[in-house]
XYZ file of C-alpha atoms in Angstrom:
594
model
C 49.664 -31.871 -94.448
C 47.274 -30.452 -91.843
C 47.796 -26.965 -93.302
C 45.967 -28.077 -96.454
C 42.879 -29.222 -94.580
C 39.968 -26.848 -95.162
C 38.560 -26.058 -91.728
C 34.834 -26.391 -91.132
C 33.293 -24.532 -88.188
C 29.859 -25.545 -86.912
C 27.395 -23.167 -85.274
C 23.652 -22.629 -85.077
C 23.541 -19.047 -86.370
C 26.203 -17.140 -88.314
C 25.921 -13.344 -88.059
C 27.725 -11.282 -90.685
C 28.347 -7.760 -89.401
C 28.736 -6.342 -85.895
C 27.042 -2.973 -86.095
C 24.008 -2.272 -83.893
C 21.892 -4.930 -85.648
C 24.479 -7.727 -85.647
C 25.741 -7.012 -82.140
C 22.194 -6.983 -80.751
C 21.381 -10.229 -82.537
C 24.458 -11.912 -81.092
C 23.746 -10.669 -77.570
C 20.127 -11.805 -77.707
C 20.942 -15.238 -79.119
C 23.596 -15.648 -76.439
C 21.049 -14.725 -73.772
C 18.628 -17.269 -75.260
C 21.287 -20.002 -75.148
C 21.703 -20.256 -78.949
C 25.189 -21.003 -80.239
C 26.208 -18.223 -82.615
C 29.280 -16.894 -84.385
C 29.361 -13.182 -85.242
C 32.002 -11.774 -87.589
C 33.250 -8.325 -88.535
C 35.529 -7.639 -91.491
C 37.124 -4.711 -89.648
C 39.634 -4.864 -86.811
C 37.392 -3.176 -84.249
C 33.947 -1.838 -83.522
C 32.916 1.506 -85.063
C 35.880 3.934 -84.962
C 33.669 7.028 -85.377
C 30.512 8.134 -83.506
C 28.127 7.635 -86.468
C 24.663 6.766 -85.095
C 23.853 8.300 -81.734
C 20.166 8.972 -81.036
C 18.947 6.065 -78.873
C 15.179 6.049 -78.576
C 12.922 4.357 -76.046
C 12.440 1.163 -78.067
C 16.211 0.653 -78.296
C 16.600 1.396 -74.593
C 13.892 -1.172 -73.845
C 15.938 -3.777 -75.712
C 18.992 -2.824 -73.676
C 16.845 -3.058 -70.545
C 15.800 -6.598 -71.519
C 19.490 -7.456 -72.005
C 20.290 -6.096 -68.531
C 22.280 -3.212 -70.035
C 20.101 -0.182 -69.347
C 22.046 1.088 -66.330
C 25.373 0.616 -68.107
C 23.953 2.425 -71.141
C 22.797 5.358 -69.032
C 26.281 5.605 -67.529
C 27.818 6.263 -70.970
C 24.927 8.255 -72.453
C 24.164 11.933 -72.660
C 20.782 12.242 -70.966
C 17.585 13.553 -72.527
C 17.651 16.901 -70.719
C 21.140 17.702 -71.988
C 20.058 16.782 -75.547
C 17.608 19.641 -75.042
C 17.274 22.207 -77.804
C 18.005 22.342 -81.479
C 19.797 25.660 -81.971
C 19.695 27.343 -85.392
C 22.477 29.861 -85.935
C 24.956 31.378 -88.375
C 27.758 29.784 -86.287
C 28.287 29.056 -82.612
C 29.889 32.464 -82.169
C 27.485 34.141 -84.562
C 23.848 35.119 -84.713
C 21.199 32.772 -83.340
C 18.068 32.473 -85.490
C 15.918 30.432 -83.126
C 15.587 27.263 -81.075
C 13.379 24.194 -81.041
C 12.806 21.908 -78.068
C 13.536 18.456 -79.462
C 13.663 14.772 -78.512
C 10.413 15.137 -76.551
C 11.765 17.739 -74.121
C 8.907 20.175 -74.693
C 6.629 19.880 -71.620
C 3.676 18.771 -73.790
C 5.796 16.042 -75.371
C 7.657 15.058 -72.208
C 4.548 13.689 -70.493
C 3.685 11.489 -73.456
C 7.306 10.285 -73.624
C 7.326 9.424 -69.903
C 3.982 7.602 -70.071
C 5.093 5.468 -73.011
C 8.015 3.629 -71.474
C 10.056 3.056 -68.318
C 13.089 4.185 -70.338
C 14.153 7.554 -71.749
C 15.629 8.655 -75.049
C 19.325 9.480 -74.779
C 22.423 9.951 -76.909
C 24.894 7.060 -77.118
C 27.471 7.324 -79.909
C 28.073 4.148 -81.875
C 31.664 4.057 -80.634
C 30.287 3.318 -77.155
C 27.116 1.430 -78.030
C 28.742 -1.399 -79.991
C 31.309 -2.363 -77.311
C 28.554 -2.292 -74.684
C 26.388 -4.777 -76.571
C 29.271 -6.949 -77.776
C 30.513 -7.284 -74.214
C 27.128 -8.691 -73.255
C 27.228 -11.040 -76.248
C 30.613 -12.409 -75.248
C 29.592 -12.811 -71.605
C 26.560 -14.770 -72.815
C 28.792 -17.196 -74.711
C 28.616 -15.824 -78.252
C 31.727 -16.219 -80.418
C 33.046 -12.959 -81.890
C 35.645 -12.730 -84.661
C 37.092 -9.518 -86.060
C 39.159 -9.181 -89.257
C 37.001 -11.899 -90.756
C 35.485 -11.357 -94.181
C 32.354 -12.956 -95.555
C 32.975 -14.191 -99.125
C 29.939 -16.170 -100.236
C 27.399 -18.739 -99.163
C 25.223 -21.579 -100.342
C 22.152 -22.960 -98.653
C 19.843 -25.940 -98.809
C 16.929 -27.264 -96.769
C 19.279 -28.293 -93.963
C 21.382 -25.178 -93.475
C 23.840 -22.600 -94.777
C 27.501 -22.979 -95.708
C 29.426 -19.689 -95.745
C 32.956 -19.147 -96.962
C 34.954 -16.783 -94.752
C 38.469 -15.368 -94.843
C 40.731 -14.434 -91.967
C 42.063 -11.157 -93.378
C 45.184 -11.257 -91.196
C 46.472 -14.674 -92.284
C 44.559 -15.002 -95.559
C 43.243 -18.384 -94.391
C 39.846 -19.361 -95.748
C 37.408 -21.672 -94.040
C 33.754 -22.716 -94.066
C 31.119 -22.069 -91.436
C 28.150 -24.399 -91.470
C 25.117 -22.988 -89.695
C 21.429 -23.668 -89.506
C 20.738 -20.018 -90.268
C 22.660 -16.928 -91.349
C 21.984 -13.252 -90.652
C 23.233 -10.515 -92.979
C 23.791 -7.421 -90.846
C 26.661 -6.116 -92.965
C 25.548 -2.553 -93.539
C 24.612 -0.318 -96.428
C 26.861 -2.131 -98.902
C 25.701 -5.549 -97.761
C 27.330 -8.365 -99.687
C 24.869 -10.814 -98.183
C 21.929 -8.823 -99.573
C 23.641 -8.692 -102.966
C 24.240 -12.438 -102.941
C 20.573 -12.994 -102.135
C 19.642 -10.582 -104.929
C 17.164 -8.841 -102.655
C 14.969 -6.421 -104.624
C 15.703 -2.833 -103.582
C 13.574 0.232 -104.250
C 14.747 3.833 -104.152
C 17.972 5.609 -104.933
C 21.378 6.046 -103.340
C 23.451 9.234 -103.442
C 20.706 11.876 -103.406
C 22.894 14.431 -101.611
C 26.412 14.569 -100.228
C 27.811 15.342 -96.776
C 31.052 15.018 -94.872
C 31.646 14.212 -91.206
C 34.618 15.679 -89.372
C 35.232 14.252 -85.913
C 37.160 16.683 -83.717
C 37.826 17.701 -80.146
C 37.625 21.271 -78.936
C 36.437 22.936 -75.757
C 33.350 24.842 -76.906
C 31.835 25.266 -73.438
C 31.804 29.049 -73.651
C 29.555 28.867 -76.715
C 27.187 26.075 -75.744
C 27.095 25.199 -72.027
C 24.453 27.904 -71.412
C 22.268 26.540 -74.265
C 22.768 22.761 -74.195
C 21.742 20.943 -77.348
C 22.385 17.698 -79.147
C 22.809 19.547 -82.428
C 23.468 23.065 -83.646
C 22.281 23.766 -87.181
C 24.389 26.308 -89.002
C 23.126 28.359 -91.968
C 25.579 30.522 -93.885
C 25.847 32.057 -97.332
C 28.038 29.907 -99.557
C 28.302 26.561 -101.263
C 27.425 23.375 -99.440
C 24.401 21.119 -99.173
C 22.046 21.742 -102.112
C 24.141 24.783 -103.046
C 23.775 26.452 -99.667
C 26.049 26.809 -96.676
C 24.256 24.382 -94.376
C 26.131 22.508 -91.664
C 25.680 20.842 -88.301
C 27.717 20.731 -85.132
C 26.761 17.529 -83.341
C 27.692 17.014 -79.739
C 29.328 13.672 -78.975
C 30.250 14.441 -75.360
C 29.545 17.743 -73.603
C 31.261 19.999 -74.550
C 34.577 18.853 -75.902
C 33.873 16.049 -78.377
C 32.132 16.917 -81.657
C 31.242 15.964 -85.199
C 31.076 18.734 -87.772
C 28.834 18.028 -90.754
C 29.070 20.016 -93.974
C 27.402 19.407 -97.302
C 28.991 19.133 -100.726
C 27.630 19.276 -104.257
C 26.778 15.689 -105.148
C 27.092 16.523 -108.844
C 30.754 17.445 -108.376
C 31.510 14.358 -106.313
C 33.077 14.097 -102.857
C 35.955 16.482 -102.155
C 39.434 15.332 -101.213
C 39.365 16.224 -97.545
C 42.668 17.464 -96.144
C 43.501 18.538 -92.614
C 43.508 22.182 -93.698
C 40.102 21.888 -95.360
C 38.621 20.010 -92.405
C 39.951 22.558 -89.917
C 38.626 25.405 -92.072
C 35.136 23.880 -92.131
C 35.151 23.326 -88.372
C 36.211 26.918 -87.740
C 33.493 28.092 -90.129
C 30.902 26.201 -88.080
C 32.278 27.496 -84.787
C 32.669 31.032 -86.110
C 35.971 31.517 -84.290
C 39.213 30.418 -85.957
C 41.192 31.001 -82.765
C 39.674 27.901 -81.133
C 42.187 25.093 -80.749
C 40.867 22.114 -82.734
C 42.190 18.557 -82.515
C 41.137 16.755 -85.678
C 40.120 13.129 -85.650
C 38.852 11.085 -88.562
C 36.772 12.499 -91.391
C 34.789 10.917 -94.166
C 32.141 11.643 -96.777
C 28.702 10.037 -97.052
C 25.553 10.337 -99.100
C 21.869 10.747 -98.381
C 20.007 7.614 -99.464
C 16.407 6.502 -99.855
C 16.447 2.719 -100.307
C 14.522 -0.187 -98.826
C 14.290 -3.870 -99.640
C 10.935 -5.356 -100.628
C 12.143 -8.834 -99.650
C 14.360 -9.127 -96.575
C 15.107 -12.851 -96.402
C 15.454 -15.909 -98.578
C 15.385 -19.440 -97.250
C 17.578 -19.684 -94.184
C 19.282 -16.304 -94.659
C 17.839 -13.130 -93.149
C 19.019 -9.539 -93.607
C 18.553 -6.640 -91.226
C 19.669 -3.124 -90.409
C 21.201 -0.928 -93.112
C 21.385 -3.960 -95.376
C 17.642 -3.565 -95.957
C 16.809 0.069 -95.086
C 19.078 3.024 -95.922
C 17.881 6.521 -95.245
C 18.871 10.029 -94.135
C 19.827 10.540 -90.477
C 16.732 12.672 -89.778
C 14.532 11.358 -86.940
C 17.467 9.314 -85.589
C 15.733 6.038 -86.462
C 18.608 4.133 -88.068
C 20.358 2.148 -85.347
C 17.134 1.945 -83.316
C 15.295 0.257 -86.184
C 18.278 -2.027 -86.768
C 18.253 -3.173 -83.141
C 14.490 -3.741 -83.346
C 15.018 -5.929 -86.441
C 17.242 -8.148 -84.312
C 14.781 -8.151 -81.412
C 12.045 -9.375 -83.737
C 14.088 -12.169 -85.331
C 16.240 -13.467 -82.452
C 13.511 -15.271 -80.515
C 12.141 -16.759 -83.731
C 15.547 -18.177 -84.658
C 15.920 -19.528 -81.123
C 12.574 -21.317 -81.403
C 13.560 -22.751 -84.782
C 16.971 -23.912 -83.561
C 15.279 -25.599 -80.600
C 12.828 -27.421 -82.867
C 9.855 -25.495 -81.460
C 8.880 -23.532 -84.574
C 7.593 -23.991 -88.085
C 8.527 -22.186 -91.270
C 5.666 -19.714 -90.854
C 7.253 -18.218 -87.731
C 10.459 -17.382 -89.583
C 8.451 -16.092 -92.554
C 6.715 -13.662 -90.205
C 9.979 -11.689 -90.022
C 9.334 -10.543 -93.598
C 5.707 -9.647 -92.884
C 6.476 -7.747 -89.692
C 9.752 -5.945 -90.313
C 9.739 -5.133 -94.039
C 6.863 -2.642 -93.674
C 8.653 -1.022 -90.747
C 11.866 -0.590 -92.743
C 9.963 0.904 -95.689
C 8.070 3.260 -93.392
C 11.231 4.438 -91.636
C 12.983 5.197 -94.927
C 10.036 7.254 -96.157
C 9.610 9.027 -92.801
C 13.282 10.016 -92.575
C 13.358 11.178 -96.190
C 10.184 13.219 -95.700
C 11.918 14.956 -92.801
C 14.554 16.223 -95.219
C 11.738 18.373 -96.577
C 11.724 20.325 -93.314
C 14.957 22.078 -94.328
C 13.884 24.096 -97.428
C 11.325 26.231 -95.532
C 14.098 27.407 -93.208
C 16.336 28.219 -96.171
C 13.452 30.115 -97.752
C 12.649 32.039 -94.572
C 16.290 33.080 -94.215
C 16.367 34.214 -97.832
C 18.946 31.619 -98.842
C 16.813 29.581 -101.213
C 16.626 31.947 -104.170
C 19.558 34.332 -103.754
C 22.034 33.721 -106.626
C 25.321 34.351 -104.792
C 26.772 34.680 -101.258
C 26.497 38.480 -101.196
C 22.839 38.315 -102.183
C 22.316 35.664 -99.517
C 23.772 37.949 -96.844
C 21.502 40.793 -97.938
C 18.463 38.529 -97.947
C 19.202 37.314 -94.428
C 19.504 40.902 -93.180
C 16.014 41.814 -94.457
C 14.643 39.623 -91.661
C 15.673 42.304 -89.153
C 13.946 45.226 -90.840
C 10.716 46.928 -89.724
C 9.146 46.338 -93.107
C 6.292 44.229 -94.436
C 8.826 42.016 -96.153
C 10.814 41.660 -92.954
C 7.679 40.764 -90.982
C 6.749 38.091 -93.520
C 10.245 36.667 -93.338
C 10.157 36.537 -89.534
C 6.768 34.833 -89.562
C 7.981 32.358 -92.160
C 10.992 31.498 -90.003
C 8.836 30.969 -86.911
C 6.560 28.700 -88.924
C 9.501 26.762 -90.392
C 10.988 26.150 -86.934
C 7.582 25.141 -85.533
C 7.303 22.686 -88.410
C 10.439 20.782 -87.403
C 8.565 18.524 -84.948
C 8.181 15.564 -87.366
C 11.962 15.389 -87.616
C 12.814 15.494 -83.915
C 9.793 14.773 -81.732
C 8.010 12.091 -83.733
C 7.219 9.772 -80.835
C 4.645 7.910 -82.880
C 7.177 7.182 -85.613
C 9.414 5.657 -82.952
C 6.817 3.617 -81.031
C 3.716 2.946 -83.121
C 4.738 -0.168 -85.056
C 1.975 -2.731 -85.539
C 2.471 -6.269 -86.848
C 0.189 -8.283 -89.098
C 1.477 -11.809 -89.658
C 0.912 -15.484 -88.902
C 2.733 -14.926 -85.583
C -0.141 -12.719 -84.442
C -3.535 -14.316 -83.755
C -6.600 -12.104 -84.109
C -9.059 -11.871 -81.233
C -11.824 -10.854 -83.626
C -11.602 -7.137 -82.849
C -11.437 -4.498 -85.560
C -8.163 -2.777 -86.315
C -8.361 0.610 -84.620
C -5.850 2.059 -87.060
C -4.051 5.350 -86.437
C -5.205 8.934 -86.283
C -3.727 11.441 -88.713
C -0.935 12.402 -86.318
C 0.463 8.843 -86.083
C 4.014 10.125 -86.575
C 3.897 12.547 -83.681
C 1.665 10.861 -81.102
C 2.110 7.500 -79.396
C -1.163 5.593 -79.907
C -0.951 2.411 -77.793
C -3.530 -0.335 -77.451
C -3.557 -4.028 -76.557
C -4.927 -5.418 -79.814
C -2.865 -8.374 -81.115
C 0.045 -7.075 -83.180
C 0.564 -4.025 -80.963
C 3.448 -3.440 -78.604
C 2.735 -4.152 -74.933
C 1.681 -1.034 -73.038
C 3.931 0.202 -70.273
C 2.192 0.574 -66.902
C 3.706 0.790 -63.456
C 3.007 -2.143 -61.128
C 4.042 -2.577 -57.489
C 6.087 -5.339 -55.923
C 7.308 -5.108 -52.323
C 6.343 -1.405 -52.324
C 8.602 -0.730 -55.316
C 7.443 0.176 -58.797
C 8.053 -2.302 -61.602
C 7.223 -1.791 -65.275
C 4.928 -4.238 -67.017
C 7.835 -4.648 -69.451
C 9.949 -6.152 -66.674
C 7.534 -9.064 -66.325
C 8.141 -10.043 -69.947
C 11.010 -10.603 -72.378
C 14.200 -12.565 -71.693
C 13.291 -14.809 -74.625
C 10.117 -16.042 -72.905
C 6.419 -15.894 -73.694
C 4.322 -14.289 -70.960
C 0.667 -14.142 -70.017
C -0.560 -11.138 -68.041
C -3.922 -11.607 -66.361
C -5.904 -10.416 -63.332
C -7.436 -11.983 -60.262
C -9.609 -14.936 -61.244
C -7.342 -15.732 -64.183
C -5.415 -18.495 -62.420
C -6.668 -21.030 -64.977
C -4.150 -19.579 -67.391
C -1.437 -21.358 -65.391
C -2.908 -24.738 -66.342
C -3.361 -23.570 -69.931
C 0.324 -22.592 -70.058
C 1.294 -26.035 -68.751
C -0.735 -27.600 -71.558
C 1.193 -25.484 -74.079
C 4.498 -26.707 -72.697
C 3.316 -30.282 -72.983
C 2.204 -29.781 -76.589
C 5.072 -27.641 -77.907
C 7.873 -27.621 -75.336
C 7.556 -23.834 -75.058
C 7.242 -22.329 -71.587
C 4.869 -19.479 -70.844
C 5.301 -17.476 -67.649
C 1.958 -16.432 -66.144
C 1.634 -13.338 -63.958
C -1.617 -12.748 -62.089
C -1.777 -9.018 -61.322
C -3.846 -7.575 -58.492
C -4.455 -7.316 -54.757
C -2.719 -10.047 -52.782
C -0.571 -11.096 -55.751
C 3.188 -10.743 -56.258
C 2.542 -7.832 -58.605
C -0.153 -5.343 -57.673
C -1.906 -2.845 -59.916
C -0.586 0.173 -58.008
C -2.370 2.891 -59.999
C -5.073 0.710 -61.528
C -3.507 1.284 -64.946
C -3.245 -2.386 -65.906
C -6.975 -2.945 -65.339
C -7.741 0.381 -66.994
C -5.740 -0.257 -70.176
C -5.718 -4.045 -70.696
C -8.970 -3.884 -72.696
C -10.023 -7.296 -71.315
C -12.097 -8.553 -68.436
C -10.179 -9.072 -65.190
C -9.835 -12.788 -65.965
C -8.786 -12.156 -69.544
C -5.205 -12.366 -70.743
C -2.570 -10.714 -72.865
C -0.205 -13.197 -74.523
C 3.068 -11.292 -74.836
C 5.754 -12.530 -77.211
C 9.459 -12.385 -76.254
C 9.816 -9.136 -78.252
C 7.119 -7.394 -76.139
C 4.487 -7.549 -78.889
C 1.063 -8.935 -78.112
C 0.538 -12.216 -79.928
C -3.057 -12.755 -78.805
C -5.642 -11.268 -76.486
C -8.391 -13.138 -74.615
C -11.417 -11.303 -73.259
C -11.940 -13.644 -70.316
C -10.742 -16.909 -68.806
C -13.178 -19.013 -70.838
C -10.738 -18.597 -73.739
C -7.968 -20.449 -71.859
C -8.881 -23.692 -73.647
C -7.783 -22.049 -76.921
C -4.245 -21.282 -75.784
C -2.608 -24.448 -77.177
C -4.053 -23.844 -80.646
C -3.132 -20.153 -80.464
C 0.458 -20.923 -79.565
C 0.752 -23.499 -82.333
C -0.328 -20.833 -84.800
C 2.085 -18.243 -83.383
C 4.919 -20.770 -83.579
C 3.969 -21.904 -87.076
C 3.073 -25.420 -85.922
C -0.429 -25.574 -87.354
C -1.303 -28.330 -89.798
C -0.447 -26.095 -92.737
C 3.038 -25.367 -91.387
C 6.063 -27.533 -91.865
C 7.986 -28.112 -88.662
C 11.646 -27.188 -88.747
C 13.660 -29.852 -86.959
C 16.664 -28.963 -84.859
C 19.312 -30.818 -86.796
């Protein structure tokens, strides 16, 4: 008789999907002490490398989770990511190079000043197990081979129907909140009927994972990617491919385009091996094939990213080309934004407005990222044009057009100049530090200090433009403790609110105690300066805080500034400020922790 009983599982947060967004959400909630169940319909984490560029914002999240050192151990470092090489094949002619991922000396300084972390390359096959391990150690429940079927919700919570795909057993999970992190074909987003803008399937590509020792072709010119341009049919009717390094210099992904109008090809071992050898330019190289699959270039974002007690994130709400490497990084940042808000709601410390701020803060970021990545696809045609591939009608004509580049003629000189200009113009696709770091939030969870929005300069995509105005990300500066350098980031996070102030700002400690008494939320106060635990080693905190020495920066758990006070006289406002940030003002309805 017990076999007929429909099981009901209780949790605080149900997470559907265990890619970068879902795994990060589970790890953060576990760290914050929130009971959560995270499910994956597949039998394992990602079986192929997929996403790999890991920018500074993502590394900062890993740092907050205590995973930065472990991540660096499995990553390919920034220096090795080095150049973008443009060539006819690895063994063939090289057309030019571009220093990418902020490795150009002019970009490197800005990159190093922006964060205590560094961009690196961590394939998804390694990233997901790293984060999930932290989630499990923090007490999160993880279930593979578990399929989300449907859900209902009311003012008290969410009831989701799940299926164990091994046994076929179905059961119900009752949670206070649910997160849809189930990828580009998100069933949760479909069930919510989230409005999507854009179009899927704009171009077609195939990934071929393989192993081969290519050291003789690449070790002397290390790069994260090698772009291959050849006469022939492929992406947009041209022979365009990519060799992407997974691990130096034996583990690779070969990318080759296909005509989207003809549909995806039936990839066989022989075809895959032929494409790989075409990219290498040497068919004598021993190639061990792994998995291969086809995919499409998309330009889609959701205008609404949550409904009621269900929130979507990651590829479920923003789907875009791989240019700029923003995909998994943005997905992890979605989780970083929402996790502390869910924790506050579960603990009865938040109102509805705090959870609604997820929509106001992250939807614009997702829309921006989709448009930025798609715009970067426009960096490819100028290279095709400069090589003479854009207008030539057939492969033989393409070969002839490419050869003109080498001639001592006016036409050849124009072609060479066009190629130099096209390669110079690749920066927005590979060294767009501003696109990675410049997010600003405008929501009820950010309290204005009365200052004017400084906005961005025209080069917002390329240049990091930090400030301390509410809604901006905390600035990284080096502080000193016990003669050792500590980032300002390390004083914050871990699911806690933080106040950073200077000497004479000790009254903020009493103000923080008043907040705890009124809301139950703790605020850690750090007084920075001579004679304090943390000293302003280079004077950068005083120089960049944009407040008086006794002023304060109220830093949210996700490292964004929730409020800024010019001096200590504003300390009496802290309780009201925190109630607004938490959505506990008179106009907000408190969410009880059932």
